[in-house]
Short mmCIF file of C-alpha atoms and ligand atoms in Angstrom, two decimals:
data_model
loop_
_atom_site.label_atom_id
_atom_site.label_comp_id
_atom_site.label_asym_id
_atom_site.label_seq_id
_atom_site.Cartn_x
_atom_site.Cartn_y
_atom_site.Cartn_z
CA UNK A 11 187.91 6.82 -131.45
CA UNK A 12 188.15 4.32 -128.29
CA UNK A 13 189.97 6.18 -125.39
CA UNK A 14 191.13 3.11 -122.84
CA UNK A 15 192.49 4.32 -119.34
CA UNK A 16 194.77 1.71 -117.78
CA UNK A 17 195.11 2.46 -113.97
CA UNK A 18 197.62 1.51 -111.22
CA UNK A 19 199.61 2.51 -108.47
CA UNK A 20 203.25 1.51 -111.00
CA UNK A 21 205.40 1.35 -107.95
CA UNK A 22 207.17 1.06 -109.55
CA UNK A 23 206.44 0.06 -113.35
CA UNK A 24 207.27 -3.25 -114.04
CA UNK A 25 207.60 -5.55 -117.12
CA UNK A 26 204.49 -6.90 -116.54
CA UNK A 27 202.91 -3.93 -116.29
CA UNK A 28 204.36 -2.50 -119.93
CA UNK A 29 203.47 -6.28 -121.14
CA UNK A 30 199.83 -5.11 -120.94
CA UNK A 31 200.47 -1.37 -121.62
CA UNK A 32 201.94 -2.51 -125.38
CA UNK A 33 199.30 -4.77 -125.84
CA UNK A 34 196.64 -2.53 -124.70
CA UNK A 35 197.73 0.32 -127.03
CA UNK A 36 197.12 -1.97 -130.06
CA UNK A 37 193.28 -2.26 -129.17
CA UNK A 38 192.77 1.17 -128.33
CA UNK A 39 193.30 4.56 -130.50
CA UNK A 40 193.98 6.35 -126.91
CA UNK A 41 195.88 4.53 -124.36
CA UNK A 42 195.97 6.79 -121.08
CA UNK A 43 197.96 5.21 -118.16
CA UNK A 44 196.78 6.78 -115.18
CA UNK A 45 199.25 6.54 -111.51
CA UNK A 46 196.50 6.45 -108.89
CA UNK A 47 197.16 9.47 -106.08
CA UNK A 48 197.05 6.85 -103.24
CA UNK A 49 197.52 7.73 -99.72
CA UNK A 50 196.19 4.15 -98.08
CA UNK A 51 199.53 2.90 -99.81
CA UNK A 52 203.09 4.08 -98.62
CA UNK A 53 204.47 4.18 -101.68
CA UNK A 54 208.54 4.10 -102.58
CA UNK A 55 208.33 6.85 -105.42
CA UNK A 56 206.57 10.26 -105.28
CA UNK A 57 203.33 9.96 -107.82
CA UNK A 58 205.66 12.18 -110.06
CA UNK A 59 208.33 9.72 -110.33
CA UNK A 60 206.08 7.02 -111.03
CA UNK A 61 204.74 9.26 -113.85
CA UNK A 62 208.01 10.01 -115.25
CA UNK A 63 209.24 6.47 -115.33
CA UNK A 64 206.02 5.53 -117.61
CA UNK A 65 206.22 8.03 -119.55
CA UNK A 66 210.11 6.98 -120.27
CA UNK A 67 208.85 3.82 -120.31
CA UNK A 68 206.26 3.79 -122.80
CA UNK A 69 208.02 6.71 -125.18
CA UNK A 70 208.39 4.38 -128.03
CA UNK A 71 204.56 4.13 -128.07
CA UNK A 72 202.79 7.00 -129.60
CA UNK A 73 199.33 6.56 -129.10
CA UNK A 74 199.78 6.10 -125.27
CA UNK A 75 199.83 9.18 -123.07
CA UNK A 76 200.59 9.09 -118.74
CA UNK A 77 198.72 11.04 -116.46
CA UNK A 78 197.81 10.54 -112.53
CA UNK A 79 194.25 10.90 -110.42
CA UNK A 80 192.75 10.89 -107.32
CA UNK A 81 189.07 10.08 -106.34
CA UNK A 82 186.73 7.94 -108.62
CA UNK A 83 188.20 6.20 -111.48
CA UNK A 84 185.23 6.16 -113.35
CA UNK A 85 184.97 9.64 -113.15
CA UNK A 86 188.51 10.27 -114.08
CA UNK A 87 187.15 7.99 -117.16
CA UNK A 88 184.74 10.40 -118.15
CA UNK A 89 186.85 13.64 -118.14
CA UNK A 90 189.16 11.95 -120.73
CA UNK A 91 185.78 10.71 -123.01
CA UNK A 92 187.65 7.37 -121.89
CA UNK A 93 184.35 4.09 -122.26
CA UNK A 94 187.36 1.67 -121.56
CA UNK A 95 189.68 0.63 -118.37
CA UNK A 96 192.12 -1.70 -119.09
CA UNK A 97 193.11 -4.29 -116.17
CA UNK A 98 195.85 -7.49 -115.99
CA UNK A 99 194.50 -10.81 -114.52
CA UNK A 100 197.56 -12.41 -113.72
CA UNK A 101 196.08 -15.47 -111.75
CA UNK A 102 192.94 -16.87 -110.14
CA UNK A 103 193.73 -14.56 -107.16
CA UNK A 104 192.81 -11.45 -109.07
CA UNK A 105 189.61 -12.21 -110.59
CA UNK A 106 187.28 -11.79 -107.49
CA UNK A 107 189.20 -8.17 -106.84
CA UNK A 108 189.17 -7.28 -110.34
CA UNK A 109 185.23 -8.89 -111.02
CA UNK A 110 183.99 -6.49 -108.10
CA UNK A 111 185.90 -3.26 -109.29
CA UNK A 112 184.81 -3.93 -112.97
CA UNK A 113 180.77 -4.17 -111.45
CA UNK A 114 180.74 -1.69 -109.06
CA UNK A 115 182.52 1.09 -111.11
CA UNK A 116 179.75 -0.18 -114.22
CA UNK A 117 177.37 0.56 -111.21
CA UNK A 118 178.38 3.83 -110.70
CA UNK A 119 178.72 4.57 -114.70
CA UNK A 120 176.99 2.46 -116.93
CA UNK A 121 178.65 3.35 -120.09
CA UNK A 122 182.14 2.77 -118.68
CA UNK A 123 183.47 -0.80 -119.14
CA UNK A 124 186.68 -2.77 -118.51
CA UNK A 125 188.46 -5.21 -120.61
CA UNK A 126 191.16 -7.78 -118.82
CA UNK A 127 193.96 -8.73 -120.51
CA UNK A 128 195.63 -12.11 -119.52
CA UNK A 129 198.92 -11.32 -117.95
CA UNK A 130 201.77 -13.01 -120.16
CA UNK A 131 202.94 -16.30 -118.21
CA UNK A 132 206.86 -14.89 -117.19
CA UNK A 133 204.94 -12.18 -115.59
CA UNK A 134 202.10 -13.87 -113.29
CA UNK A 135 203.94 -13.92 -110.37
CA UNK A 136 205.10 -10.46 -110.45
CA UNK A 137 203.93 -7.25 -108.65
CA UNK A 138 205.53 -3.93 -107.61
CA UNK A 139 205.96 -4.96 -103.71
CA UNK A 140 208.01 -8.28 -104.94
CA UNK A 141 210.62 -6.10 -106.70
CA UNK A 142 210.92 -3.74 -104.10
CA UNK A 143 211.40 -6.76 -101.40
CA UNK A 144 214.08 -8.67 -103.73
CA UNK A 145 215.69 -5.00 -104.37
CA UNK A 146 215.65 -4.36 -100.69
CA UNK A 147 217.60 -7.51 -100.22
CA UNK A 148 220.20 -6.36 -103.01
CA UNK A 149 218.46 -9.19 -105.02
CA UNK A 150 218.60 -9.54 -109.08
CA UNK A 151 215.42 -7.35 -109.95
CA UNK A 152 216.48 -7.01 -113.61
CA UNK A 153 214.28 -9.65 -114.79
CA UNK A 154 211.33 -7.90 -113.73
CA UNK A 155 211.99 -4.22 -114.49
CA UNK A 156 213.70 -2.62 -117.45
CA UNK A 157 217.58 -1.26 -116.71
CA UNK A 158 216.10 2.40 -116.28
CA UNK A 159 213.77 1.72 -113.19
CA UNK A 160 216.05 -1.05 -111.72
CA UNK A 161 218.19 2.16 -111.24
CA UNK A 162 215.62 4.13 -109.63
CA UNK A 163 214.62 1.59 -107.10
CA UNK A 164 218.20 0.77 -106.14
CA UNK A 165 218.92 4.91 -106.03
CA UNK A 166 215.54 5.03 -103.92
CA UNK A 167 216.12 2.35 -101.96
CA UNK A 168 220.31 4.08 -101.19
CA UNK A 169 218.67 7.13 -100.77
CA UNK A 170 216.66 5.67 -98.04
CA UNK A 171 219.32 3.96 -95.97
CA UNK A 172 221.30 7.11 -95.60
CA UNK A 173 218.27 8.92 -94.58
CA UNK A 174 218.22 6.70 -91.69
CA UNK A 175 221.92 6.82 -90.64
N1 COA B 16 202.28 -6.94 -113.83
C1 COA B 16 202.87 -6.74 -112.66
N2 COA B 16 202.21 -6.39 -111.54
C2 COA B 16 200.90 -6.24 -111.63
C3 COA B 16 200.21 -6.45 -112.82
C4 COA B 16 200.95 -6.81 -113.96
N3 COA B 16 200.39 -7.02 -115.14
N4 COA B 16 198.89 -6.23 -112.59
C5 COA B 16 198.78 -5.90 -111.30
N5 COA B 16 199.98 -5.92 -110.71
C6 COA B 16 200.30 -5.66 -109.30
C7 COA B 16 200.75 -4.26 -109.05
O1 COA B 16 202.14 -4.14 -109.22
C8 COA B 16 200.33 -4.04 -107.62
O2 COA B 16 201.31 -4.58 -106.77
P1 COA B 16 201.54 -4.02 -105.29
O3 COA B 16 200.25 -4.24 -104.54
O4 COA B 16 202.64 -4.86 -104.84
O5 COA B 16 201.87 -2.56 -105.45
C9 COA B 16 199.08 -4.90 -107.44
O6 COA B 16 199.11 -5.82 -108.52
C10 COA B 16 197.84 -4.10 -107.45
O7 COA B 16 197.67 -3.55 -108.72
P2 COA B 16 197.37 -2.05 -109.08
O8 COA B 16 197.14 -2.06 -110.54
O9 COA B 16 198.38 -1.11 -108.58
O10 COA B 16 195.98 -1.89 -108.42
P3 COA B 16 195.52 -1.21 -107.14
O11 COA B 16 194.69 -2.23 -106.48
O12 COA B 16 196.57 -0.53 -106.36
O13 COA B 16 194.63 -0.02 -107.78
C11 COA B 16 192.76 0.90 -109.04
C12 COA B 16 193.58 -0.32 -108.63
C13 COA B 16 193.62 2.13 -109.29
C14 COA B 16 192.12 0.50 -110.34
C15 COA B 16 191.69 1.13 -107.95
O14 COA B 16 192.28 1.23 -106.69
C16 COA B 16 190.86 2.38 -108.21
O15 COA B 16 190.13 2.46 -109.15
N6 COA B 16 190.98 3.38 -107.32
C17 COA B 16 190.24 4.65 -107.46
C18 COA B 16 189.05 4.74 -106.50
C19 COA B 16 187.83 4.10 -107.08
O16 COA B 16 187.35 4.47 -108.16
N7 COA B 16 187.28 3.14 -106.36
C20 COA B 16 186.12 2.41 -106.78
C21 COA B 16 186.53 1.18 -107.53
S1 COA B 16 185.62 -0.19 -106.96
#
């Protein structure tokens, strides 16, 4: 059985994330998508949120499970049996990132390898921090998140401006 873990920080999930997510749960028998417990980022949704979104998200998809972690991927690998980490390349950019993750966490544990998937073309642009920015702006987000989170981020981002008032 090949266990795959696909981590990120999802904040929050967007289509190009679930783009690889779908795809990714057709080559694997175990698809765990794992929300990394990062404090270097400051993040708009609680790790929990972020989990609960994916797993809404990815519902329709049986074979694909959401968890979160802190500390060493490749360690958080081996507690789930996982010998896979799926990653999206979506341009040129990413490879040099992605190429040194992929080495050093082989480094660290040999029998753990990752497998890129090319990110579908109406996604390449895309990450979490440009759909938060156009959000912020009351901007059109729907094209890059499904109707579900494009609530939570506006709700987040309302939530946020009253804090301040
Ligand atoms: N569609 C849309 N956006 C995508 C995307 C896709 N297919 N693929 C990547 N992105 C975006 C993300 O939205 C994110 O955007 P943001 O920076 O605006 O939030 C950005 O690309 C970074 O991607 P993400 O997948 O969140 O990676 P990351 O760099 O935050 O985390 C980990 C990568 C979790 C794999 C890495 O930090 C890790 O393994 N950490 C654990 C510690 C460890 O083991 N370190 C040793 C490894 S060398």
């Amino acid at each position: 059985m090949t266990t795959a873990i696909y981590p990120g920080s999802f904040d929050p999930v967007t289509r190009g994330h679930l783009d690889i997510i779908e795809r990714a749960s057709r080559v694997a028998d175990r698809l765990i998508v794992s929300v990394l417990i990062n404090s270097a980022k400051n993040p708009l949704f609680t790790v929990e949120e972020r989990v609960q979104l994916l797993r809404e998200e990815t519902a329709y998809l049986p074979n694909v499970t959401v968890d979160s972690f802190d500390g060493l991927l490749v360690e958080h690998a081996r507690k789930h049996g996982a010998h896979l980490i799926v990653r999206g390349l979506r341009a040129v950019t990413d490879f040099e990132y992605e190429l040194q993750m992929s080495q050093t966490n082989r480094k660290i544990a040999p029998e753990v390898d990752t497998i890129f998937f090319t990110t579908s073309l109406e996604y390449a642009y895309l990450s979490s921090s440009t759909v938060k920015e156009v959000a912020g702006f009351g901007g059109d987000i729907s094209a890059f998140v499904t109707p579900q989170v494009e609530k939570a981020v506006f709700a987040k981002i309302a939530a946020g401006r009253n804090k301040m008032r």
